[in-house]
């Protein structure tokens, strides 16, 4: 399987390789040149239809992306997972797919069904379940290493991960996710809830979204606070399992900015409707970050502002519960 891993001398034919951001751009160029599926799907992104909705201090974009139908409609129940081969295990990757080793623990791959003009999937080499515990530090390291253009995101096993049986992150272009503008704006709904050990934790409750932001220039302290929040959420939600969670991680000007969406549920009622009432929308990190992916053109044409408000209200954990989670760590 060694031929899966592209060395620097091979990557160098397709771009600069001075840092990890440049290496993955070279990887993307190599894959477009050698894998027809990737070339076709990335080229089709330039023709993607986008519809924009403006809310107070936030923007939500709807992207019509038919190539994402498999992911959006993925069956993630235990029986379905057990009956299919894991598409992130090395032995099951397409022969044309190549990657870059990261920390001898991950393989950085080009996502063949992209949402972004540069889109990565980053699975562990080992086949272990999707669970952020013991892996959060890797999210921060990847965010720092890829920070020139990319943000890194994590979908929990029960709220967006189409491969909940194999641990992985994804990465996309920062300037293509609306929430990136939000967290860099001076006019936001951020409320500083607690500050300790050089870590600031904010609660955001805007017109349609409820989420947390952790900011710090100290990776170790940020990690400690993240696990405090995660454990507090387990207590408040009375569960020993990982809460429904989506995470987006940015690194800029020596500051980590980690966005946490705690969830009420995975899919809204519209997903399960029939006929005209159906909207095939299955929100994960990217969708909650303001880029909602719809694989059916009929949904792209008919989705409304009130639909977005209703879907987000269903899947977000309430402001009141988020306050309880944060209050626990302030004791």
mmCIF file with all atom_site columns, C-alpha atoms in Angstrom, residues 14 34 49 51 59 67 76 79 113 130 134 143 159 164 169 179 191 204 271 308 319:
data_model
loop_
_atom_site.group_PDB
_atom_site.id
_atom_site.type_symbol
_atom_site.label_atom_id
_atom_site.label_alt_id
_atom_site.label_comp_id
_atom_site.label_asym_id
_atom_site.label_entity_id
_atom_site.label_seq_id
_atom_site.pdbx_PDB_ins_code
_atom_site.Cartn_x
_atom_site.Cartn_y
_atom_site.Cartn_z
_atom_site.occupancy
_atom_site.B_iso_or_equiv
_atom_site.pdbx_formal_charge
_atom_site.auth_seq_id
_atom_site.auth_comp_id
_atom_site.auth_asym_id
_atom_site.auth_atom_id
_atom_site.pdbx_PDB_model_num
ATOM 1  C CA . UNK A 1 14  ? 2.475   19.587 -9.070  1.00 0.00 ? 14  UNK A CA 1
ATOM 2  C CA . UNK A 1 34  ? -4.601  11.467 -12.645 1.00 0.00 ? 34  UNK A CA 1
ATOM 3  C CA . UNK A 1 49  ? -25.669 27.144 -8.137  1.00 0.00 ? 49  UNK A CA 1
ATOM 4  C CA . UNK A 1 51  ? -28.625 30.936 -3.296  1.00 0.00 ? 51  UNK A CA 1
ATOM 5  C CA . UNK A 1 59  ? -25.401 34.673 6.047   1.00 0.00 ? 59  UNK A CA 1
ATOM 6  C CA . UNK A 1 67  ? -22.629 14.817 -6.370  1.00 0.00 ? 67  UNK A CA 1
ATOM 7  C CA . UNK A 1 76  ? -25.680 5.347  9.151   1.00 0.00 ? 76  UNK A CA 1
ATOM 8  C CA . UNK A 1 79  ? -26.798 -2.735 10.206  1.00 0.00 ? 79  UNK A CA 1
ATOM 9  C CA . UNK A 1 113 ? -17.165 14.603 -3.995  1.00 0.00 ? 113 UNK A CA 1
ATOM 10 C CA . UNK A 1 130 ? -15.547 8.332  15.050  1.00 0.00 ? 130 UNK A CA 1
ATOM 11 C CA . UNK A 1 134 ? -8.382  11.607 22.603  1.00 0.00 ? 134 UNK A CA 1
ATOM 12 C CA . UNK A 1 143 ? -5.737  23.535 11.874  1.00 0.00 ? 143 UNK A CA 1
ATOM 13 C CA . UNK A 1 159 ? -24.712 14.020 13.240  1.00 0.00 ? 159 UNK A CA 1
ATOM 14 C CA . UNK A 1 164 ? -19.075 6.838  11.689  1.00 0.00 ? 164 UNK A CA 1
ATOM 15 C CA . UNK A 1 169 ? -11.613 14.920 9.864   1.00 0.00 ? 169 UNK A CA 1
ATOM 16 C CA . UNK A 1 179 ? -19.200 31.524 9.529   1.00 0.00 ? 179 UNK A CA 1
ATOM 17 C CA . UNK A 1 191 ? -21.149 36.879 24.480  1.00 0.00 ? 191 UNK A CA 1
ATOM 18 C CA . UNK A 1 204 ? -23.345 32.859 20.419  1.00 0.00 ? 204 UNK A CA 1
ATOM 19 C CA . UNK A 1 271 ? -35.814 15.035 5.675   1.00 0.00 ? 271 UNK A CA 1
ATOM 20 C CA . UNK A 1 308 ? -33.847 27.391 7.156   1.00 0.00 ? 308 UNK A CA 1
ATOM 21 C CA . UNK A 1 319 ? -29.367 28.582 24.312  1.00 0.00 ? 319 UNK A CA 1
#
